[in-house]
mmCIF file of C-alpha atoms in Angstrom:
data_model
loop_
_atom_site.group_PDB
_atom_site.id
_atom_site.type_symbol
_atom_site.label_atom_id
_atom_site.label_comp_id
_atom_site.label_asym_id
_atom_site.label_seq_id
_atom_site.Cartn_x
_atom_site.Cartn_y
_atom_site.Cartn_z
ATOM 1 C CA UNK A 1119 37.125 -37.434 204.751
ATOM 2 C CA UNK A 1120 40.776 -36.472 204.951
ATOM 3 C CA UNK A 1121 43.010 -39.073 203.352
ATOM 4 C CA UNK A 1122 46.177 -40.171 205.178
ATOM 5 C CA UNK A 1123 49.344 -39.259 203.340
ATOM 6 C CA UNK A 1124 52.936 -40.403 203.852
ATOM 7 C CA UNK A 1125 54.324 -36.930 204.424
ATOM 8 C CA UNK A 1126 57.237 -38.379 206.384
ATOM 9 C CA UNK A 1127 58.453 -40.107 203.234
ATOM 10 C CA UNK A 1128 58.501 -36.797 201.374
ATOM 11 C CA UNK A 1129 60.424 -35.157 204.202
ATOM 12 C CA UNK A 1130 62.920 -38.038 204.417
ATOM 13 C CA UNK A 1131 63.581 -37.818 200.692
ATOM 14 C CA UNK A 1132 64.639 -34.208 201.253
ATOM 15 C CA UNK A 1133 61.866 -32.310 199.516
ATOM 16 C CA UNK A 1134 61.618 -28.671 200.575
ATOM 17 C CA UNK A 1135 61.260 -25.228 199.041
ATOM 18 C CA UNK A 1136 64.087 -24.737 196.554
ATOM 19 C CA UNK A 1137 64.439 -28.464 195.788
ATOM 20 C CA UNK A 1138 65.323 -29.274 192.181
ATOM 21 C CA UNK A 1139 63.502 -31.955 190.230
ATOM 22 C CA UNK A 1140 65.572 -34.759 188.707
ATOM 23 C CA UNK A 1141 65.180 -35.759 185.065
ATOM 24 C CA UNK A 1142 62.492 -38.376 185.762
ATOM 25 C CA UNK A 1143 60.249 -36.048 187.767
ATOM 26 C CA UNK A 1144 60.964 -33.124 185.449
ATOM 27 C CA UNK A 1145 59.612 -35.154 182.541
ATOM 28 C CA UNK A 1146 56.448 -35.944 184.485
ATOM 29 C CA UNK A 1147 56.083 -32.326 185.637
ATOM 30 C CA UNK A 1148 56.290 -31.066 182.053
ATOM 31 C CA UNK A 1149 53.118 -33.006 181.260
ATOM 32 C CA UNK A 1150 51.270 -30.706 183.670
ATOM 33 C CA UNK A 1151 52.768 -27.473 182.320
ATOM 34 C CA UNK A 1152 50.350 -25.018 180.682
ATOM 35 C CA UNK A 1153 50.590 -24.450 176.934
ATOM 36 C CA UNK A 1154 51.965 -20.965 177.579
ATOM 37 C CA UNK A 1155 55.158 -22.375 179.143
ATOM 38 C CA UNK A 1156 57.787 -23.897 176.862
ATOM 39 C CA UNK A 1157 60.202 -26.154 178.746
ATOM 40 C CA UNK A 1158 63.607 -27.115 177.373
ATOM 41 C CA UNK A 1159 65.438 -30.277 178.431
ATOM 42 C CA UNK A 1160 68.237 -28.140 179.884
ATOM 43 C CA UNK A 1161 65.846 -26.130 182.090
ATOM 44 C CA UNK A 1162 65.696 -26.622 185.837
ATOM 45 C CA UNK A 1163 62.377 -27.125 187.626
ATOM 46 C CA UNK A 1164 62.417 -25.785 191.182
ATOM 47 C CA UNK A 1165 59.823 -26.385 193.894
ATOM 48 C CA UNK A 1166 58.575 -23.021 195.205
ATOM 49 C CA UNK A 1167 55.856 -24.124 197.645
ATOM 50 C CA UNK A 1168 56.448 -23.530 201.353
ATOM 51 C CA UNK A 1169 58.077 -26.337 203.335
ATOM 52 C CA UNK A 1170 54.976 -26.794 205.504
ATOM 53 C CA UNK A 1171 52.801 -27.309 202.408
ATOM 54 C CA UNK A 1172 55.229 -29.771 200.835
ATOM 55 C CA UNK A 1173 55.194 -32.093 203.868
ATOM 56 C CA UNK A 1174 51.572 -31.525 204.936
ATOM 57 C CA UNK A 1175 50.033 -34.743 206.283
ATOM 58 C CA UNK A 1176 46.827 -34.281 204.254
ATOM 59 C CA UNK A 1177 46.798 -34.780 200.497
ATOM 60 C CA UNK A 1178 43.277 -33.302 200.485
ATOM 61 C CA UNK A 1179 44.402 -30.010 201.997
ATOM 62 C CA UNK A 1180 47.574 -29.746 199.915
ATOM 63 C CA UNK A 1181 47.104 -31.856 196.776
ATOM 64 C CA UNK A 1182 49.689 -30.027 194.666
ATOM 65 C CA UNK A 1183 53.033 -28.253 194.857
ATOM 66 C CA UNK A 1184 54.214 -25.405 192.669
ATOM 67 C CA UNK A 1185 57.252 -25.630 190.408
ATOM 68 C CA UNK A 1186 59.115 -22.842 188.643
ATOM 69 C CA UNK A 1187 60.986 -23.176 185.362
ATOM 70 C CA UNK A 1188 64.507 -21.716 185.355
ATOM 71 C CA UNK A 1189 66.604 -21.523 182.204
ATOM 72 C CA UNK A 1190 70.382 -21.895 182.319
ATOM 73 C CA UNK A 1191 72.220 -18.883 180.920
ATOM 74 C CA UNK A 1192 75.389 -18.951 178.849
ATOM 75 C CA UNK A 1193 77.249 -16.495 181.080
ATOM 76 C CA UNK A 1194 78.621 -16.902 184.588
ATOM 77 C CA UNK A 1195 77.589 -13.503 185.975
ATOM 78 C CA UNK A 1196 74.105 -12.283 186.831
ATOM 79 C CA UNK A 1197 72.631 -9.127 185.369
ATOM 80 C CA UNK A 1198 72.475 -6.659 188.264
ATOM 81 C CA UNK A 1199 69.155 -5.320 187.019
ATOM 82 C CA UNK A 1200 67.679 -8.828 187.218
ATOM 83 C CA UNK A 1201 68.957 -9.649 190.699
ATOM 84 C CA UNK A 1202 68.018 -8.828 194.312
ATOM 85 C CA UNK A 1203 64.402 -8.098 193.396
ATOM 86 C CA UNK A 1204 65.085 -5.109 191.143
ATOM 87 C CA UNK A 1205 62.762 -6.472 188.464
ATOM 88 C CA UNK A 1206 59.197 -7.373 189.506
ATOM 89 C CA UNK A 1207 58.805 -10.273 187.049
ATOM 90 C CA UNK A 1208 62.234 -11.757 186.354
ATOM 91 C CA UNK A 1209 65.064 -12.940 188.550
ATOM 92 C CA UNK A 1210 68.584 -14.208 187.941
ATOM 93 C CA UNK A 1211 70.410 -16.413 190.432
ATOM 94 C CA UNK A 1212 74.033 -17.505 190.591
ATOM 95 C CA UNK A 1213 73.859 -21.150 191.655
ATOM 96 C CA UNK A 1214 76.808 -23.381 192.495
ATOM 97 C CA UNK A 1215 75.830 -27.044 192.729
ATOM 98 C CA UNK A 1216 78.408 -29.813 192.476
ATOM 99 C CA UNK A 1217 81.126 -27.219 191.833
ATOM 100 C CA UNK A 1218 79.506 -26.290 188.528
ATOM 101 C CA UNK A 1219 78.404 -22.632 188.774
ATOM 102 C CA UNK A 1220 75.537 -21.565 186.526
ATOM 103 C CA UNK A 1221 73.266 -18.541 186.185
ATOM 104 C CA UNK A 1222 69.558 -19.304 186.293
ATOM 105 C CA UNK A 1223 66.921 -16.992 184.815
ATOM 106 C CA UNK A 1224 63.381 -17.222 186.211
ATOM 107 C CA UNK A 1225 60.183 -15.558 185.058
ATOM 108 C CA UNK A 1226 57.169 -15.182 187.303
ATOM 109 C CA UNK A 1227 54.818 -16.550 184.623
ATOM 110 C CA UNK A 1228 56.737 -19.820 184.117
ATOM 111 C CA UNK A 1229 55.292 -21.713 187.050
ATOM 112 C CA UNK A 1230 52.559 -24.287 187.516
ATOM 113 C CA UNK A 1231 51.385 -26.981 189.913
ATOM 114 C CA UNK A 1232 52.000 -30.721 189.882
ATOM 115 C CA UNK A 1233 50.437 -33.501 192.003
ATOM 116 C CA UNK A 1234 52.281 -33.604 195.320
ATOM 117 C CA UNK A 1235 52.293 -37.386 195.257
ATOM 118 C CA UNK A 1236 54.828 -37.311 192.425
ATOM 119 C CA UNK A 1237 57.487 -36.277 194.924
ATOM 120 C CA UNK A 1238 57.296 -39.727 196.503
ATOM 121 C CA UNK A 1239 58.904 -41.279 193.422
ATOM 122 C CA UNK A 1240 62.453 -40.045 194.020
ATOM 123 C CA UNK A 1241 64.643 -37.643 195.971
ATOM 124 C CA UNK A 1242 65.419 -34.185 194.594
ATOM 125 C CA UNK A 1243 68.451 -33.779 192.352
ATOM 126 C CA UNK A 1244 69.669 -30.989 194.608
ATOM 127 C CA UNK A 1245 68.497 -27.931 196.511
ATOM 128 C CA UNK A 1246 69.197 -24.231 196.326
ATOM 129 C CA UNK A 1247 71.075 -22.606 199.174
ATOM 130 C CA UNK A 1248 69.124 -20.662 201.782
ATOM 131 C CA UNK A 1249 69.909 -17.300 200.180
ATOM 132 C CA UNK A 1250 68.550 -18.344 196.786
ATOM 133 C CA UNK A 1251 65.551 -20.000 198.424
ATOM 134 C CA UNK A 1252 64.686 -16.749 200.215
ATOM 135 C CA UNK A 1253 65.028 -14.747 197.009
ATOM 136 C CA UNK A 1254 62.643 -17.043 195.157
ATOM 137 C CA UNK A 1255 60.166 -17.010 198.034
ATOM 138 C CA UNK A 1256 60.161 -13.205 198.119
ATOM 139 C CA UNK A 1257 60.094 -12.933 194.354
ATOM 140 C CA UNK A 1258 57.174 -15.199 193.570
ATOM 141 C CA UNK A 1259 55.007 -15.143 196.685
ATOM 142 C CA UNK A 1260 53.741 -11.596 196.597
ATOM 143 C CA UNK A 1261 50.829 -9.601 197.955
ATOM 144 C CA UNK A 1262 49.305 -6.573 196.296
ATOM 145 C CA UNK A 1263 49.033 -3.144 197.847
ATOM 146 C CA UNK A 1264 45.546 -1.622 198.040
ATOM 147 C CA UNK A 1265 44.423 -0.171 194.711
ATOM 148 C CA UNK A 1266 43.393 3.034 196.480
ATOM 149 C CA UNK A 1267 46.990 3.439 197.659
ATOM 150 C CA UNK A 1268 48.483 2.694 194.231
ATOM 151 C CA UNK A 1269 46.286 5.256 192.507
ATOM 152 C CA UNK A 1270 47.636 8.022 194.746
ATOM 153 C CA UNK A 1271 51.182 7.697 193.415
ATOM 154 C CA UNK A 1272 50.855 5.875 190.066
ATOM 155 C CA UNK A 1273 51.327 9.104 188.085
ATOM 156 C CA UNK A 1274 54.867 9.388 189.482
ATOM 157 C CA UNK A 1275 55.821 5.778 188.726
ATOM 158 C CA UNK A 1276 58.537 6.701 186.212
ATOM 159 C CA UNK A 1277 60.117 9.045 188.752
ATOM 160 C CA UNK A 1278 60.143 6.198 191.281
ATOM 161 C CA UNK A 1279 61.800 3.854 188.782
ATOM 162 C CA UNK A 1280 64.457 6.455 188.007
ATOM 163 C CA UNK A 1281 65.151 6.927 191.709
ATOM 164 C CA UNK A 1282 65.600 3.177 192.212
ATOM 165 C CA UNK A 1283 67.836 2.819 189.163
ATOM 166 C CA UNK A 1284 69.990 5.758 190.204
ATOM 167 C CA UNK A 1285 70.618 4.254 193.644
ATOM 168 C CA UNK A 1286 70.475 0.537 192.765
ATOM 169 C CA UNK A 1287 74.100 -0.004 193.806
ATOM 170 C CA UNK A 1288 73.229 1.038 197.358
ATOM 171 C CA UNK A 1289 69.906 -0.750 197.748
ATOM 172 C CA UNK A 1290 69.328 -4.379 198.637
ATOM 173 C CA UNK A 1291 65.596 -4.095 199.317
ATOM 174 C CA UNK A 1292 62.932 -1.422 199.694
ATOM 175 C CA UNK A 1293 60.079 -2.243 202.076
ATOM 176 C CA UNK A 1294 56.823 -0.457 202.764
ATOM 177 C CA UNK A 1295 54.838 -1.169 205.929
ATOM 178 C CA UNK A 1296 51.283 0.119 205.862
ATOM 179 C CA UNK A 1297 48.840 0.884 208.641
ATOM 180 C CA UNK A 1298 46.110 -1.036 206.819
ATOM 181 C CA UNK A 1299 45.627 -3.027 203.620
ATOM 182 C CA UNK A 1300 42.016 -1.840 203.300
ATOM 183 C CA UNK A 1301 40.790 0.223 200.365
ATOM 184 C CA UNK A 1302 40.490 3.644 202.005
ATOM 185 C CA UNK A 1303 38.237 6.321 200.477
ATOM 186 C CA UNK A 1304 39.784 9.378 198.873
ATOM 187 C CA UNK A 1305 40.833 11.883 201.513
ATOM 188 C CA UNK A 1306 41.502 9.201 204.129
ATOM 189 C CA UNK A 1307 45.281 8.896 204.392
ATOM 190 C CA UNK A 1308 47.471 5.841 204.866
ATOM 191 C CA UNK A 1309 50.212 5.714 207.478
ATOM 192 C CA UNK A 1310 53.356 4.237 205.935
ATOM 193 C CA UNK A 1311 56.848 3.247 207.026
ATOM 194 C CA UNK A 1312 59.429 3.195 204.230
ATOM 195 C CA UNK A 1313 62.458 0.995 204.903
ATOM 196 C CA UNK A 1314 65.629 1.007 202.800
ATOM 197 C CA UNK A 1315 67.853 -2.043 203.317
ATOM 198 C CA UNK A 1316 71.513 -1.442 202.490
ATOM 199 C CA UNK A 1317 74.002 -4.267 201.687
ATOM 200 C CA UNK A 1318 76.378 -4.888 204.572
ATOM 201 C CA UNK A 1319 79.414 -4.432 202.308
ATOM 202 C CA UNK A 1320 78.353 -0.857 201.532
ATOM 203 C CA UNK A 1321 78.130 0.253 205.143
ATOM 204 C CA UNK A 1322 80.985 2.174 206.717
ATOM 205 C CA UNK A 1323 83.384 4.934 205.744
ATOM 206 C CA UNK A 1324 82.895 8.545 204.740
ATOM 207 C CA UNK A 1325 81.265 7.664 201.407
ATOM 208 C CA UNK A 1326 78.498 5.734 203.157
ATOM 209 C CA UNK A 1327 77.971 8.529 205.677
ATOM 210 C CA UNK A 1328 77.346 10.950 202.820
ATOM 211 C CA UNK A 1329 75.268 8.475 200.827
ATOM 212 C CA UNK A 1330 73.105 7.652 203.814
ATOM 213 C CA UNK A 1331 72.050 11.283 204.137
ATOM 214 C CA UNK A 1332 71.519 11.574 200.389
ATOM 215 C CA UNK A 1333 69.295 8.487 200.260
ATOM 216 C CA UNK A 1334 67.242 9.790 203.152
ATOM 217 C CA UNK A 1335 66.731 13.177 201.500
ATOM 218 C CA UNK A 1336 65.869 11.820 198.054
ATOM 219 C CA UNK A 1337 63.455 9.108 199.162
ATOM 220 C CA UNK A 1338 61.757 11.362 201.679
ATOM 221 C CA UNK A 1339 61.359 14.074 199.043
ATOM 222 C CA UNK A 1340 59.718 11.598 196.669
ATOM 223 C CA UNK A 1341 57.124 10.362 199.168
ATOM 224 C CA UNK A 1342 56.540 13.723 200.825
ATOM 225 C CA UNK A 1343 54.856 14.949 197.638
ATOM 226 C CA UNK A 1344 51.885 12.633 198.298
ATOM 227 C CA UNK A 1345 51.110 13.642 201.864
ATOM 228 C CA UNK A 1346 49.282 16.634 203.296
ATOM 229 C CA UNK A 1347 51.360 19.160 205.255
ATOM 230 C CA UNK A 1348 52.327 17.572 208.565
ATOM 231 C CA UNK A 1349 55.347 17.249 210.779
ATOM 232 C CA UNK A 1350 57.486 14.198 210.045
ATOM 233 C CA UNK A 1351 58.971 11.864 212.585
ATOM 234 C CA UNK A 1352 62.770 12.151 212.246
ATOM 235 C CA UNK A 1353 64.538 9.374 210.367
ATOM 236 C CA UNK A 1354 66.187 6.689 212.419
ATOM 237 C CA UNK A 1355 68.157 3.566 211.686
ATOM 238 C CA UNK A 1356 68.631 0.078 213.037
ATOM 239 C CA UNK A 1357 71.457 -2.325 212.377
ATOM 240 C CA UNK A 1358 71.316 -6.053 211.828
ATOM 241 C CA UNK A 1359 73.812 -8.689 210.629
ATOM 242 C CA UNK A 1360 72.750 -8.377 207.006
ATOM 243 C CA UNK A 1361 73.383 -4.669 206.715
ATOM 244 C CA UNK A 1362 71.933 -1.332 207.690
ATOM 245 C CA UNK A 1363 68.343 -0.217 207.393
ATOM 246 C CA UNK A 1364 67.124 3.344 207.076
ATOM 247 C CA UNK A 1365 63.603 3.902 208.309
ATOM 248 C CA UNK A 1366 61.502 6.967 207.593
ATOM 249 C CA UNK A 1367 58.058 7.266 209.108
ATOM 250 C CA UNK A 1368 55.409 9.521 207.613
ATOM 251 C CA UNK A 1369 52.056 10.194 209.234
ATOM 252 C CA UNK A 1370 49.498 11.049 206.563
ATOM 253 C CA UNK A 1371 47.978 11.485 209.286
ATOM 254 C CA UNK A 1372 47.203 8.417 211.433
ATOM 255 C CA UNK A 1373 44.069 6.597 210.211
ATOM 256 C CA UNK A 1374 41.514 5.325 212.670
ATOM 257 C CA UNK A 1375 42.275 1.669 211.966
ATOM 258 C CA UNK A 1376 44.874 0.076 214.268
ATOM 259 C CA UNK A 1377 48.240 -0.533 212.643
ATOM 260 C CA UNK A 1378 48.734 -3.998 211.221
ATOM 261 C CA UNK A 1379 51.994 -5.885 211.407
ATOM 262 C CA UNK A 1380 52.323 -6.285 207.679
ATOM 263 C CA UNK A 1381 55.172 -5.260 205.427
ATOM 264 C CA UNK A 1382 56.017 -5.931 201.817
ATOM 265 C CA UNK A 1383 58.823 -5.184 199.439
ATOM 266 C CA UNK A 1384 58.050 -2.252 197.208
ATOM 267 C CA UNK A 1385 58.869 -3.021 193.592
ATOM 268 C CA UNK A 1386 59.526 -0.698 190.691
ATOM 269 C CA UNK A 1387 55.908 -0.718 189.578
ATOM 270 C CA UNK A 1388 52.659 0.160 191.297
ATOM 271 C CA UNK A 1389 50.463 -2.591 192.603
ATOM 272 C CA UNK A 1390 53.108 -5.252 192.991
ATOM 273 C CA UNK A 1391 55.415 -5.331 195.969
ATOM 274 C CA UNK A 1392 58.232 -7.634 195.271
#
């Protein structure tokens, strides 16, 4: 039988994704940490579960919440190669709480679950801003691409990493939308949409006009090597408040399965969209 749970109390205390545990709860949470995670007293523990799971009315359905350990760095600037999803396993965030800016370093393996009822003991010590919350959600809640898809381009992984590193200044995110997440047999192609998200500050001017064409050529050339000869749909773009997005569509050719509305960030290694 489903047990009643005072989820309203958790919500009123201010618990949500990105909430930071105070010293009392952090001490209790450390007792649940696996032996593989070493927690320092100066570390931050951040709730990474979705808001709807944190305040779920049923303790039976959602008995635990996930926390992530974040260490405080000595510097005040983030490493560009560890920010904006460029690394599939680590992330650095510039956080400014109580006018005391710090740089947090997170690792995907330093997370574990704690009983959700512990959150009833006190309010969070603070909460990350929406931007940092979104980065953590994207970074640590990930889905895998089909293995059959990964195997078709894994041999060129180093070339992909070099391409991302070369253009990292111009890229905010790289997304791949697939026609299906099924494991297709060899010879049955996937239909994919590759989306390059460009920071808003980089858009505009003659330099961007040239770079836009260059990005399109280089990324299309990389992915064209994996498809059979076929005519490509011309590249197009859409604009949104956060920046500009380049979209290239390749038909490899269209599989029989209907397209699914599913997209994921494509990281710098096969098998793990970020």
